[in-house]
Amino acid sequence: MSNMTGSSQTAPLIHYSEAVDWINGLIPFGIRPGLERIQQLLDRLGNPHRRLKFIHVAGTNGKGSTCAFLTEVLLQSGYEVGTFTSPYITKFTNRFQFKGEDIEEEVLLKLANQLYPLVQEIAGSELGSPTMFEVSTALAVLFFAHEAVADVVVWETGLGGRMDVTNIVNPIISIITNVGMDHTDILGDTIQEIAAEKAGIIKPAVPVVTAVSQPEALDIIRHTAASKRSTLYEMGDQFRYEHLSGDENSQTFRFAGPFRELDIEIGMQGEHQCANAACAMMAVEVLRHYLAFIIEPEALLKGFKNTRWAGRLEQVSSSPRLILDGAHNPEGAESLANSLTRTYTYRKLNLMMGMLANKHHDDYLKHILPIVDTLIITEPDFRRKMDANALADIAERLREPYAKQSLQIIYEPDWKKALEILKSRTEAEDLGVVSGTLYLIADVRSDLLGLSDAEKGW
């Protein structure tokens, strides 16, 4: 391997901010499918991932929430849990959590300096530079193997599954939450193609839990699991849930699995969170019965009830009443619309949205337009943002078949001004919602909660 100029034996990165800037500086290398570069990185580090137990979570929506449920239940049960998720909503360190706390800035800096010369070497080879996500993944492995020493790591895929960087690990259990139309430019533009990518995390003889519902997607997951001789636990077959009750503070569902039935209360909103929690619960049952995890009923119930996940039907203000939800694809919009109309009471619903530039905003708006009274269209502060004018054109085109007659559409590209409009229009009996890309949610959340050290990114 040839060294690139700039590689140094001394620590090249002096401060935490330099480490984050260096890692984010690799973003232009993009998301390049393939595991060769991450394999090279981990080989040079002695393959620390092989000493860790991973729970690998893939899916179009619900990955983060499912990871949050699993993390909290395992923490309440006394396990030293590492959690690797993306995107982060407040700060780069959110990606790497141990026992529910972010990695310390000094530790991230130390690990970045350990990776820096190796990344430079690989960048000088025929493989080209490792990407931002590859370096973040290697950093997570180092953190959980050497610094934090996790009993178990809850491990969220970045994109897809089969060729995703996180697929370098051999987990103790795999979870595929669902399959929907997102990232079609990379994963394929049919449900079958996307399901095949998600099913790529299924490993030989490693049990799989899924809440995938489309028959054509389930067929692919069933076939993959059978070919790998992996036991498959399907929602609706080996396990199921029934929504029992809910209000703006919590909801309860009955879980029925192969080993027991149980009523579980969760503090997160939206019936789709019951599906995510049921997936997590089935995974917990597999851990208990086949992998000797000790998880007592009291810890289990407390874990589910205590779980929170930023930016998912999260109320961040009571006067005016404002909710943030990172629904950014058609399936997310459908869940959001169902949750708002079933769970919340309001006179008028005012919704502010901003998107990245991709091609499924028509289907998103078809779910949102029927329920809103005021739609405020803005732009996230991000390089791949969807032009607010173009998004407003789509909304106007869909107005007649889908929207209320009284719908008012407001176009304001500056998200800060758009937020002021939302706040001023949301009166005591109304509900204000900010939805769309997490890049917008991250900025709005930081602004409303006064978070001074907020960063944001994928």
XYZ file of C-alpha atoms in Angstrom:
458
model
C 0.000 0.000 0.000
C 1.315 3.441 -0.825
C 1.088 6.252 1.685
C -0.560 9.517 0.739
C 1.308 12.670 1.642
C 0.085 14.076 4.914
C 0.106 10.748 6.748
C 1.935 11.116 10.018
C 2.946 8.983 12.972
C 2.115 11.842 15.335
C -1.492 12.706 16.046
C -2.571 14.882 13.097
C -5.881 15.894 14.687
C -5.555 18.136 17.735
C -9.159 18.927 18.708
C -12.514 17.125 18.627
C -13.828 19.604 16.036
C -10.888 18.757 13.729
C -11.704 15.048 14.013
C -15.360 15.630 13.098
C -14.363 17.969 10.253
C -11.966 15.324 8.923
C -14.603 12.563 9.025
C -17.288 14.801 7.502
C -14.733 15.916 4.920
C -14.953 12.401 3.497
C -18.628 12.952 2.549
C -17.745 13.892 -1.087
C -16.580 10.290 -1.537
C -20.247 9.472 -1.162
C -21.983 6.216 -0.305
C -20.009 3.686 -2.312
C -21.459 0.195 -1.986
C -18.970 -2.513 -1.149
C -17.197 -3.845 1.911
C -13.580 -3.878 0.654
C -12.483 -0.623 2.273
C -14.070 -1.310 5.673
C -12.614 -4.830 5.569
C -9.159 -3.371 4.914
C -9.573 -0.909 7.790
C -10.686 -3.575 10.255
C -8.006 -6.050 9.088
C -5.329 -3.494 9.914
C -6.886 -3.014 13.354
C -6.907 -6.745 14.109
C -10.618 -7.269 13.317
C -11.940 -6.033 16.690
C -15.556 -6.537 15.523
C -15.123 -10.312 15.822
C -15.074 -10.104 19.624
C -18.425 -8.256 19.853
C -22.056 -9.420 19.945
C -24.198 -7.378 17.529
C -27.955 -7.000 17.083
C -28.178 -5.840 13.451
C -31.221 -3.697 12.578
C -32.279 -2.842 9.007
C -35.497 -1.447 7.512
C -36.879 1.544 5.634
C -38.547 3.125 8.677
C -38.435 2.402 12.392
C -34.786 1.335 12.657
C -33.845 4.059 15.124
C -36.889 3.537 17.335
C -36.378 -0.238 17.379
C -32.729 0.300 18.328
C -33.855 2.664 21.106
C -36.310 0.090 22.554
C -33.674 -2.658 22.514
C -31.024 -0.416 24.050
C -33.264 0.698 26.922
C -34.545 -2.803 27.734
C -31.011 -4.230 27.780
C -29.725 -1.308 29.867
C -32.525 -1.796 32.395
C -31.506 -5.471 32.521
C -27.979 -4.559 33.568
C -26.143 -5.065 30.273
C -23.345 -2.780 29.094
C -24.922 -1.721 25.798
C -23.311 0.033 22.856
C -25.556 1.681 20.263
C -24.522 2.803 16.772
C -27.170 4.784 14.857
C -27.523 7.265 12.007
C -28.355 9.935 11.128
C -27.726 11.895 14.290
C -30.110 14.650 15.237
C -28.132 16.894 17.564
C -24.420 16.128 17.585
C -21.950 13.855 15.782
C -21.233 12.002 19.032
C -24.905 10.835 19.159
C -23.949 8.086 16.702
C -21.789 6.285 19.247
C -23.476 5.669 22.596
C -22.451 3.480 25.512
C -24.927 2.898 28.333
C -27.120 5.633 26.861
C -24.375 8.291 26.883
C -22.556 9.796 23.885
C -18.915 8.963 23.270
C -16.688 11.550 24.970
C -15.112 14.065 22.603
C -11.589 13.142 23.780
C -12.213 9.439 23.057
C -13.568 10.213 19.593
C -10.469 12.313 18.903
C -8.166 9.508 20.088
C -9.867 6.922 17.868
C -9.934 9.284 14.870
C -6.170 9.708 15.218
C -5.794 5.939 15.330
C -7.747 5.633 12.066
C -6.244 8.618 10.259
C -3.010 7.020 8.919
C -4.838 3.822 7.929
C -7.436 5.825 5.997
C -4.621 7.711 4.252
C -2.940 4.436 3.246
C -6.132 2.976 1.800
C -6.900 6.288 0.038
C -3.538 5.930 -1.738
C -4.391 2.426 -2.957
C -6.536 1.236 -5.855
C -9.523 1.059 -3.475
C -9.674 4.860 -3.060
C -10.564 6.770 0.083
C -12.823 5.233 2.705
C -16.079 7.179 3.008
C -17.418 9.123 5.956
C -19.730 6.266 6.916
C -16.963 3.669 6.616
C -14.692 5.639 8.944
C -17.580 6.230 11.390
C -18.343 2.490 11.388
C -14.701 1.577 12.043
C -14.621 4.154 14.840
C -17.738 2.585 16.382
C -16.151 -0.876 16.317
C -12.985 0.449 17.992
C -15.050 2.264 20.623
C -17.164 -0.750 21.571
C -14.308 -3.276 21.413
C -11.539 -1.352 23.191
C -12.778 1.785 24.966
C -16.282 1.044 26.222
C -16.203 -2.786 25.998
C -19.857 -3.520 25.324
C -21.629 -6.761 26.297
C -23.844 -6.263 23.268
C -24.002 -3.683 20.456
C -27.266 -2.473 18.914
C -26.119 -1.887 15.340
C -28.239 0.123 12.859
C -27.641 -0.158 9.124
C -26.887 3.037 7.255
C -28.551 2.257 3.922
C -30.041 -0.966 2.616
C -28.229 -3.926 4.114
C -26.469 -6.268 1.706
C -23.721 -3.833 0.678
C -24.048 -1.515 3.669
C -20.827 -0.972 5.590
C -22.402 -2.271 8.819
C -22.846 -5.680 7.145
C -19.225 -6.450 7.956
C -20.397 -7.974 11.261
C -21.774 -11.412 12.057
C -24.619 -10.662 14.501
C -26.367 -12.784 17.121
C -29.748 -11.678 15.752
C -30.943 -9.698 12.707
C -34.036 -7.462 12.538
C -35.713 -6.109 9.387
C -38.383 -3.657 10.538
C -40.127 -3.037 7.201
C -39.595 -2.325 3.508
C -40.710 0.881 1.759
C -39.842 3.214 -1.085
C -36.789 5.202 0.022
C -33.276 5.713 -1.410
C -34.530 4.141 -4.649
C -31.629 5.722 -6.561
C -29.275 3.404 -4.656
C -31.377 0.416 -3.554
C -33.638 -0.101 -6.583
C -37.095 1.176 -7.425
C -39.262 -1.853 -6.688
C -40.275 -3.306 -3.327
C -38.637 -6.608 -4.354
C -35.276 -4.960 -5.100
C -35.295 -3.027 -1.829
C -36.331 -6.155 0.118
C -33.408 -8.066 -1.423
C -31.017 -5.376 -0.182
C -32.483 -5.479 3.354
C -32.420 -9.303 3.355
C -28.686 -9.043 2.727
C -28.124 -8.735 6.499
C -29.427 -12.290 7.051
C -26.467 -14.491 8.013
C -26.193 -18.289 8.134
C -28.052 -19.751 11.148
C -28.585 -16.298 12.741
C -32.259 -15.791 13.764
C -34.240 -13.058 11.979
C -37.168 -10.962 13.253
C -39.284 -8.953 10.812
C -42.470 -6.881 10.617
C -42.339 -6.694 6.799
C -45.911 -6.983 5.496
C -45.879 -6.887 1.674
C -46.174 -10.456 0.311
C -43.620 -9.851 -2.446
C -41.078 -8.535 0.083
C -41.819 -11.297 2.612
C -41.251 -13.951 -0.063
C -37.713 -12.666 -0.582
C -36.978 -12.555 3.155
C -38.432 -16.056 3.657
C -36.394 -17.450 0.773
C -33.186 -15.793 2.006
C -33.713 -17.034 5.574
C -34.446 -20.571 4.332
C -31.351 -20.607 2.122
C -29.214 -19.506 5.090
C -30.982 -21.928 7.467
C -31.901 -18.990 9.669
C -34.984 -19.174 11.882
C -37.449 -16.465 10.809
C -39.917 -14.811 13.205
C -42.599 -12.987 11.193
C -45.055 -10.497 12.617
C -48.517 -11.900 11.964
C -47.239 -15.459 12.160
C -44.813 -16.337 14.969
C -45.673 -13.131 16.834
C -48.276 -10.361 16.686
C -49.464 -7.277 18.526
C -52.851 -5.727 19.261
C -53.176 -2.021 20.056
C -55.189 -1.692 23.263
C -55.263 1.987 24.235
C -53.405 5.273 23.966
C -53.396 8.999 24.552
C -50.937 11.846 24.041
C -48.663 10.512 26.796
C -48.455 6.759 26.234
C -50.017 3.742 24.548
C -50.430 0.067 25.413
C -50.406 -3.004 23.194
C -50.675 -6.737 23.771
C -47.719 -8.756 22.502
C -48.335 -12.417 21.670
C -45.298 -14.521 20.808
C -44.178 -18.151 20.798
C -43.404 -18.123 24.522
C -45.905 -15.767 26.201
C -48.447 -12.961 25.956
C -47.740 -9.640 27.627
C -49.281 -6.145 27.811
C -46.596 -3.534 27.137
C -46.851 0.225 27.698
C -44.652 2.572 25.657
C -44.143 6.306 26.008
C -43.656 6.886 22.275
C -46.526 8.000 20.057
C -47.891 6.483 16.867
C -49.266 2.987 16.327
C -46.252 2.212 14.122
C -44.189 2.428 17.317
C -46.163 -0.526 18.645
C -44.946 -2.499 15.612
C -41.365 -1.378 16.278
C -41.693 -2.285 19.972
C -43.201 -5.675 19.075
C -40.205 -6.354 16.809
C -37.864 -5.407 19.642
C -39.867 -7.604 22.045
C -39.600 -10.632 19.733
C -35.853 -10.049 19.520
C -35.701 -9.908 23.328
C -37.551 -13.240 23.508
C -34.985 -14.833 21.184
C -32.159 -13.395 23.294
C -33.752 -14.821 26.448
C -34.662 -18.273 25.200
C -31.782 -19.108 22.893
C -28.872 -16.842 23.843
C -29.071 -16.972 27.657
C -29.766 -13.254 28.192
C -31.308 -12.598 31.604
C -34.119 -10.065 31.208
C -36.571 -9.897 34.079
C -40.199 -8.766 33.506
C -39.808 -5.615 35.619
C -36.713 -4.454 33.684
C -38.404 -5.323 30.395
C -41.547 -3.270 31.081
C -39.574 -0.346 32.515
C -37.302 -0.341 29.445
C -40.190 -0.127 26.986
C -41.986 2.546 29.000
C -38.854 4.704 29.369
C -37.762 4.621 25.729
C -37.611 7.970 23.930
C -36.325 8.805 20.454
C -35.755 12.417 19.406
C -37.675 13.750 16.435
C -40.305 10.985 16.340
C -43.707 12.468 17.284
C -41.763 14.430 19.887
C -43.576 17.317 21.596
C -41.026 20.099 22.037
C -43.322 22.979 22.996
C -46.660 23.223 24.808
C -47.502 26.841 24.052
C -47.874 26.728 21.119
C -48.240 22.944 20.994
C -45.539 21.814 18.555
C -44.556 18.278 17.524
C -41.529 17.173 15.503
C -41.592 14.071 13.336
C -38.953 12.985 10.851
C -41.367 11.346 8.401
C -39.738 11.858 5.000
C -41.059 9.096 2.731
C -44.557 7.839 1.776
C -44.718 5.145 4.463
C -43.571 7.605 7.124
C -46.181 10.120 5.979
C -48.938 7.514 6.191
C -47.907 6.601 9.755
C -47.712 10.283 10.713
C -51.162 11.061 9.283
C -52.696 8.067 11.081
C -51.027 8.982 14.376
C -52.059 12.642 14.256
C -55.713 11.920 13.511
C -56.057 9.036 16.005
C -54.008 10.284 18.958
C -54.211 14.076 19.081
C -57.115 16.473 19.489
C -56.940 19.864 17.792
C -59.030 22.471 16.010
C -56.578 23.216 13.194
C -53.528 21.288 12.079
C -50.644 23.416 10.790
C -47.756 21.518 9.233
C -44.345 22.811 8.149
C -42.241 20.601 5.888
C -38.898 20.582 4.093
C -37.354 17.804 2.028
C -34.217 16.602 0.313
C -34.289 16.370 -3.471
C -35.553 12.916 -4.426
C -38.590 11.609 -6.213
C -41.300 10.410 -3.828
C -42.738 13.680 -2.556
C -45.978 13.241 -4.525
C -46.844 10.130 -2.535
C -45.770 11.818 0.713
C -48.114 14.758 0.083
C -51.039 12.485 -0.834
C -51.049 11.295 2.794
C -50.450 14.730 4.359
C -52.690 17.066 2.322
C -56.058 15.586 3.419
C -55.422 16.288 7.121
C -53.785 19.739 7.214
C -55.362 23.196 7.395
C -52.170 25.162 6.751
C -49.147 23.763 4.897
C -45.920 25.753 5.243
C -43.285 24.659 2.725
C -39.664 25.484 3.451
C -36.121 24.252 2.762
C -33.660 22.450 5.047
C -30.254 24.024 5.464
C -28.474 21.263 3.568
C -26.689 20.847 0.251
C -29.173 18.337 -1.251
C -32.310 20.277 -0.322
C -35.495 20.178 -2.351
C -36.351 23.596 -3.766
C -39.351 24.931 -1.805
C -40.870 26.388 -4.950
C -40.791 22.999 -6.693
C -42.316 21.329 -3.632
C -45.041 23.996 -3.492
C -45.806 23.297 -7.182
C -46.373 19.616 -6.373
C -48.640 20.542 -3.456
C -50.677 22.918 -5.661
C -51.009 20.243 -8.353
C -52.314 17.741 -5.777
C -54.522 20.258 -3.958
C -57.814 19.589 -5.756
C -57.940 15.779 -5.502
C -56.463 15.481 -2.009
C -56.667 18.637 0.131
C -59.395 20.290 2.157
C -61.051 23.151 0.246
C -59.903 25.574 2.913
C -56.222 24.485 2.805
C -53.782 27.367 2.839
C -50.338 26.741 1.332
C -47.536 29.093 2.407
C -44.154 29.103 0.681
C -41.194 30.342 2.783
C -37.717 29.003 1.844
C -36.057 30.346 5.028
C -36.797 27.689 7.672
C -36.396 30.129 10.570
C -39.026 32.459 9.106
C -41.222 29.453 8.313
C -40.978 28.342 11.944
C -42.072 31.787 13.125
C -45.093 31.564 10.807
C -45.939 28.132 12.217
C -45.674 29.371 15.805
C -47.760 32.488 15.170
C -50.540 30.529 13.404
C -50.775 27.730 15.987
C -53.250 28.954 18.585
C -54.141 27.344 21.918
C -56.531 24.753 20.453
C -54.380 24.017 17.392
C -51.512 21.617 16.728
C -48.296 22.547 14.934
C -46.148 19.869 13.305
C -42.704 20.055 11.707
C -42.020 17.134 9.396
C -39.748 16.030 6.575
C -36.030 15.397 6.398
C -34.156 14.987 9.682
C -31.814 17.766 8.529
C -34.734 20.171 8.981
C -35.935 18.462 12.179
C -32.421 18.728 13.670
C -32.243 22.495 13.098
C -35.785 23.195 14.293
C -35.312 21.026 17.385
C -32.061 22.796 18.295
C -33.738 26.179 17.810
C -36.820 25.339 19.901
C -34.893 23.617 22.690
C -32.028 26.121 22.748
C -29.300 23.540 22.062
C -26.148 25.582 21.560
C -23.714 22.787 20.591
C -25.959 21.285 17.922
C -24.412 19.843 14.805
C -26.266 17.802 12.234
C -25.582 15.246 9.589
C -25.856 11.798 8.163
